[in-house]
Coordinates of C-alpha atoms and ligand atoms in Angstrom, one line a residue:
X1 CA 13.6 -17.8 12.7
X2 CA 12.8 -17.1 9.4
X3 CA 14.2 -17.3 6.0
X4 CA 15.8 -14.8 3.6
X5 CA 14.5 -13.8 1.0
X6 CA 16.3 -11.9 -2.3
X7 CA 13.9 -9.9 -5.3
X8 CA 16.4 -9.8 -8.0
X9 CA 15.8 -7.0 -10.2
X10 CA 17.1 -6.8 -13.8
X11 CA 20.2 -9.0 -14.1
X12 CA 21.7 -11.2 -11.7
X13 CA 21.2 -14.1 -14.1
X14 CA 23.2 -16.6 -11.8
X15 CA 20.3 -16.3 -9.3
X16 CA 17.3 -16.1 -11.2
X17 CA 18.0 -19.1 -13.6
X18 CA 18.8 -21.7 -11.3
X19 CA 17.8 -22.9 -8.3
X20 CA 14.6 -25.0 -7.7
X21 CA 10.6 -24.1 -7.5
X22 CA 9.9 -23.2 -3.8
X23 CA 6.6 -24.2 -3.2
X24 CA 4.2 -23.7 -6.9
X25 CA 1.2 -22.9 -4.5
X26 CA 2.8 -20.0 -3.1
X27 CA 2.5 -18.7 -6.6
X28 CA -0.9 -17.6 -7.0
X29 CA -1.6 -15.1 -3.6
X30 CA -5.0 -13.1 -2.9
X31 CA -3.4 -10.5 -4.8
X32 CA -2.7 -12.8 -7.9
X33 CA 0.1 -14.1 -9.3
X34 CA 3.7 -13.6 -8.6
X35 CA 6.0 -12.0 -11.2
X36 CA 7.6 -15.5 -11.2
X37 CA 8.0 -18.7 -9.2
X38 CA 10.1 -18.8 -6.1
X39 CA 12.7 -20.6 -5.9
X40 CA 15.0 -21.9 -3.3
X41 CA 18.8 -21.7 -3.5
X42 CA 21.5 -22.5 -1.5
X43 CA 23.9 -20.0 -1.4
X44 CA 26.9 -19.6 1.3
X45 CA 25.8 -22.9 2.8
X46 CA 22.1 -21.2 3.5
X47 CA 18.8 -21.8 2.1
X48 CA 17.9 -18.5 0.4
X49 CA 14.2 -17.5 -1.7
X50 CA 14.8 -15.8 -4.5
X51 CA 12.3 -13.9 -6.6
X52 CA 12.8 -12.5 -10.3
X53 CA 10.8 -9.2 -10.0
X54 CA 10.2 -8.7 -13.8
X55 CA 9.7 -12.3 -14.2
X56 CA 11.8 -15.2 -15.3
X57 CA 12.1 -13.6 -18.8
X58 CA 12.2 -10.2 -17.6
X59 CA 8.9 -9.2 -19.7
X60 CA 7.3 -7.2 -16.6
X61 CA 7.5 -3.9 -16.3
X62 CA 8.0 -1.7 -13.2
X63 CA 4.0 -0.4 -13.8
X64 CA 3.0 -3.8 -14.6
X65 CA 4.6 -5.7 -11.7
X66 CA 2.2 -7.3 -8.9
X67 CA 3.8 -6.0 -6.2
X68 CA 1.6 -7.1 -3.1
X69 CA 1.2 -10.2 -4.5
X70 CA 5.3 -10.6 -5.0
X71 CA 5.7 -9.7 -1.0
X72 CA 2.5 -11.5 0.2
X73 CA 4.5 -14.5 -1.6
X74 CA 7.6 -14.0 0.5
X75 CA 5.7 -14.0 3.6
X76 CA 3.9 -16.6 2.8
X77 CA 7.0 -18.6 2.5
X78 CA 7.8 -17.6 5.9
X79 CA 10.7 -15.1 4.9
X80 CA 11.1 -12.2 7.1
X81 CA 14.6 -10.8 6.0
X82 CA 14.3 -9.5 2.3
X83 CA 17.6 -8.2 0.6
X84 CA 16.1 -6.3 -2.7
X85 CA 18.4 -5.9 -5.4
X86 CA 18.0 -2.4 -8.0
X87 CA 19.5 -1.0 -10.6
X88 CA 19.2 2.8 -10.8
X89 CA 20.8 6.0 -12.0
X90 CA 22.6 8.2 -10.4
X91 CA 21.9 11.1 -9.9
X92 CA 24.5 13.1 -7.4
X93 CA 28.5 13.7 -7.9
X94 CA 28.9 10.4 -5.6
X95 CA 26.7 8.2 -7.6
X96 CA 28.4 7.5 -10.8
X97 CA 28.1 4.5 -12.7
X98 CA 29.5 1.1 -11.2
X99 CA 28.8 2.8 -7.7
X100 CA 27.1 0.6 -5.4
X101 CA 24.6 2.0 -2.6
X102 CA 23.1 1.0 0.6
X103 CA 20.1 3.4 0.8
X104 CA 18.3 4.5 3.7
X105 CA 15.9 6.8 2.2
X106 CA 12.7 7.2 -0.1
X107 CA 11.0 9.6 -2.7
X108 CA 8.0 8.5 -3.6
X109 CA 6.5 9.6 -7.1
X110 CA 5.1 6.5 -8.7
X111 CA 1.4 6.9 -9.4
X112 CA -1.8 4.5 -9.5
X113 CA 0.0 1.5 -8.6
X114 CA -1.6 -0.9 -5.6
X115 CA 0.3 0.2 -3.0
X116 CA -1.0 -1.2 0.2
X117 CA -2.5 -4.5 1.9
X118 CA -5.0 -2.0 4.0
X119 CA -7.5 -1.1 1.4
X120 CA -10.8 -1.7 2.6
X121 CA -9.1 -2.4 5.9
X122 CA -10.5 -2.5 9.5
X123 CA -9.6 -0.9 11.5
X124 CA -7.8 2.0 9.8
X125 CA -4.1 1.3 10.0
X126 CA -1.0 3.2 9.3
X127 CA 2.4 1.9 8.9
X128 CA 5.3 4.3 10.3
X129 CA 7.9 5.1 7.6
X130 CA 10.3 7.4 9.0
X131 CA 12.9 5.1 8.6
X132 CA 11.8 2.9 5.4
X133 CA 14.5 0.5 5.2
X134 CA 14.9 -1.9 7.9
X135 CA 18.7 -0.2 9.8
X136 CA 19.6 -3.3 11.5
X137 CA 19.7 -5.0 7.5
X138 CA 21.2 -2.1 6.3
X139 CA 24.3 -2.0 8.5
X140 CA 24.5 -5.6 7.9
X141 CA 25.1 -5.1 4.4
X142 CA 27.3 -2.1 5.2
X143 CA 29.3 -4.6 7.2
X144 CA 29.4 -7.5 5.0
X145 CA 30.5 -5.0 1.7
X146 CA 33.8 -4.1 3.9
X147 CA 33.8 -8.2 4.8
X148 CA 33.7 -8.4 0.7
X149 CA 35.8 -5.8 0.1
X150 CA 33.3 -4.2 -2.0
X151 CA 33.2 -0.2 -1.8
X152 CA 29.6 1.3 -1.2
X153 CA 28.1 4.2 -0.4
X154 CA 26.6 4.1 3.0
X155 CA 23.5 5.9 2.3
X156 CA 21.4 7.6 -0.9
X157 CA 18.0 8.6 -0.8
X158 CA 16.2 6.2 -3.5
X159 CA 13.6 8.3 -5.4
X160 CA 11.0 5.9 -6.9
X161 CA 9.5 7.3 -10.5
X162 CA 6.5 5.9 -12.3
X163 CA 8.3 4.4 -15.5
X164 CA 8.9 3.0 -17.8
X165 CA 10.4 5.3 -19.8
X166 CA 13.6 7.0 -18.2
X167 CA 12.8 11.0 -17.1
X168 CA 13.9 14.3 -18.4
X169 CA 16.8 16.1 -17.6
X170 CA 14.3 19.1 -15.9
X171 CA 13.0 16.0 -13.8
X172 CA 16.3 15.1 -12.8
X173 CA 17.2 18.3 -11.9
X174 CA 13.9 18.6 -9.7
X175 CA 14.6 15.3 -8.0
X176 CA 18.5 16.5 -7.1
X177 CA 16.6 19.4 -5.5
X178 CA 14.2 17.7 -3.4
X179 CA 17.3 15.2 -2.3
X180 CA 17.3 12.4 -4.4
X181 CA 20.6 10.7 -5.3
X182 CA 19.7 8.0 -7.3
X183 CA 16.7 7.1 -9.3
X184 CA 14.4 4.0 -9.9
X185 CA 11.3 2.1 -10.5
X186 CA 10.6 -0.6 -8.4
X187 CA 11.5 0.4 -5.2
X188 CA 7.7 1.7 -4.3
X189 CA 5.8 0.3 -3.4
X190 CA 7.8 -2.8 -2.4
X191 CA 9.6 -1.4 0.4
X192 CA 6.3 -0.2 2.4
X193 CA 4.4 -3.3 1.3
X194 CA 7.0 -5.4 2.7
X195 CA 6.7 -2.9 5.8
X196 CA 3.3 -3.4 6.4
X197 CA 3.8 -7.2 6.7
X198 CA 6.4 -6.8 9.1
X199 CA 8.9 -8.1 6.9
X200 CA 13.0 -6.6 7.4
X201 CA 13.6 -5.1 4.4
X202 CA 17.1 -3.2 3.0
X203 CA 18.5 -2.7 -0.8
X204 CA 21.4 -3.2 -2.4
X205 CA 21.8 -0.8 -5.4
X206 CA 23.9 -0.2 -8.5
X207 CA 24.3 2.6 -10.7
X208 CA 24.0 1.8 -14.1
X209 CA 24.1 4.8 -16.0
X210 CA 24.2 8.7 -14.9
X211 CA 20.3 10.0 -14.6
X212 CA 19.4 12.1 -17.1
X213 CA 21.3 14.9 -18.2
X214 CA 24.0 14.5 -15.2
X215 CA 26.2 12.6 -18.0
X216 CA 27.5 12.9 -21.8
X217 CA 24.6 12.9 -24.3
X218 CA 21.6 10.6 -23.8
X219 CA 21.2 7.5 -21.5
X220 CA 22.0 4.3 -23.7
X221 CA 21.3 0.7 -23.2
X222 CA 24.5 -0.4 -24.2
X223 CA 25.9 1.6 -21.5
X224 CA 23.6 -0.1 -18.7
X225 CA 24.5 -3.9 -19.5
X226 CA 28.7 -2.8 -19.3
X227 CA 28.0 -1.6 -16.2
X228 CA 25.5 -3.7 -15.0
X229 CA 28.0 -7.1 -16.2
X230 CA 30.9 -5.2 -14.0
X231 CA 28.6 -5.1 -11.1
X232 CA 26.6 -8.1 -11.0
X233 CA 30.1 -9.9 -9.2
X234 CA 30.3 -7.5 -6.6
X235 CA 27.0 -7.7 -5.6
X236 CA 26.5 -11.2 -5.7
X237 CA 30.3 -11.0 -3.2
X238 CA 27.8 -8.6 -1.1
X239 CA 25.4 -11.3 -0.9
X240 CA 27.5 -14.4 0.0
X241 CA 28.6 -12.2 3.3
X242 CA 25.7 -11.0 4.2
X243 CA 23.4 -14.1 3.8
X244 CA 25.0 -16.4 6.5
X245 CA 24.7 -13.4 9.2
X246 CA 21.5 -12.4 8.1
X247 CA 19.6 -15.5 9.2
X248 CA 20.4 -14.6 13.3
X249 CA 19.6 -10.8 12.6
X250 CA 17.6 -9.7 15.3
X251 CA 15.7 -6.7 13.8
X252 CA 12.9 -4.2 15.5
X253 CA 10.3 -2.5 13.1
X254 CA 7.6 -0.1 14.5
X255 CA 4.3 -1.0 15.5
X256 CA 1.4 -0.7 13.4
X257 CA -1.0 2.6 13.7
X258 CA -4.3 2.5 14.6
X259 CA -6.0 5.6 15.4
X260 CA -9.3 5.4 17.7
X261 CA -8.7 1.0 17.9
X262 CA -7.1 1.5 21.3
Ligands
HPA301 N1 16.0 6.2 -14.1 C1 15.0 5.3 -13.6 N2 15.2 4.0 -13.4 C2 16.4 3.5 -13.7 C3 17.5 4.3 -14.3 C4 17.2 5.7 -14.5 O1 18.0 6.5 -15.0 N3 18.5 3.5 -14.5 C5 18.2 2.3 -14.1 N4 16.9 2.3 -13.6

């Protein structure tokens, strides 16, 4: 059995201020270094390993974070459940801010960021990524929101843009029409990174502001932090359910793919 892991994205202050340094070696990976320290918390009674994905200070942008070596970290500290926390905007009628989502799918238009731990790889693998987010996490979150009574959305497919500024309204309107619901920064390449090492990975995300041009006027900061300081609660309630289940998840990810190796 493993542990749990959490990335906390912006916010979530509770989690990324306290709580003691894991293990300071498990900083510095291959990959180099972590976006912060991880650090061990107890929370509902269970050890959990957080990360601060912008860094303790949040002064790491979604271009600029080291993503592989952030989930090479998490392995390395044997976690094998990782609950990833966002912030996004929304982008469909369901999505509005304050709404909290459970996504189960991925758009995928971040550019020149490393993306993979098979470069330069033998043999040639593939990971499959039909289904990116790990389902038998998801519907544990599903479940432990209605445990919380805390109202999400079951699904939302995540689309993952290049940052950081926020998009047009014309690149809103192009992500509605290939099927995105919400949109963020950080969710690629974490979620196939954390694939490729086998690690069970789900999100829980919260709208902070209406994408682009689907709201009144332009998107404000002042606007993200309300919403963002209504939210934090409920998804820190999310959390406390979901973390003392999580450790006896039994979870099943797809094999590796390795053409002409077998
Ligand atoms: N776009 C991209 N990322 C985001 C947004 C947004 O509107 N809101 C929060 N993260």
């Amino acid at each position: 059995m493993g542990n749990i892991g959490v990335i906390v994205g912006s916010g979530l202050s509770r989690l990324q201020s306290s709580g003691e340094d894991y293990s300071p070696n498990i900083d510095i990976t291959p990959y180099g270094p972590t976006s912060a320290s991880l650090r061990q918390h107890e929370l509902a009674g269970k050890h959990i390993v957080v990360l601060a994905r912008h860094g303790q200070k949040h002064s790491i942008a979604p271009h600029e974070i080291n993503y592989r070596a952030n989930v090479w970290a998490l392995k390395t500290a044997d976690v094998n459940i990782v609950i990833s926390l966002f912030t996004v905007g929304g982008i469909g009628n369901r999505y509005g801010p304050g709404v909290i989502v459970i996504p189960d799918q991925i758009l995928d238009y971040t550019q020149n960021r490393e993306h993979t731990f098979f470069q330069d790889h033998e043999p040639v693998t593939h990971i499959d990524f039909t289904y990116p987010f790990c389902e038998a996490l998801r519907e544990l979150l599903i479940h432990s929101s209605a445990e919380a009574n805390v109202d999400v959305v079951k699904n939302g497919t995540y689309a993952a843009t290049q940052g950081p500024r926020l998009e047009t309204s014309a690149e809103v309107s192009k992500l509605a029409r290939d099927g995105a619901d919400i949109v963020g920064m950080t969710g690629m390449p974490e979620a196939a990174l954390a694939r490729e090492l086998g690690l069970c990975y789900a999100s829980i995300a919260l709208v902070v502001n209406h994408a682009a041009g689907r709201g009144q006027g332009v998107v404000t900061g002042s606007e993200i932090e309300n919403v963002y300081a209504q939210g934090a609660d409920r998804l820190f309630n999310i959390l406390v359910a979901a973390v003392p289940k999580a450790e006896q998840l039994g979870f099943e990810l797809p094999d590796p793919i390795r053409p002409g190796s077998g």
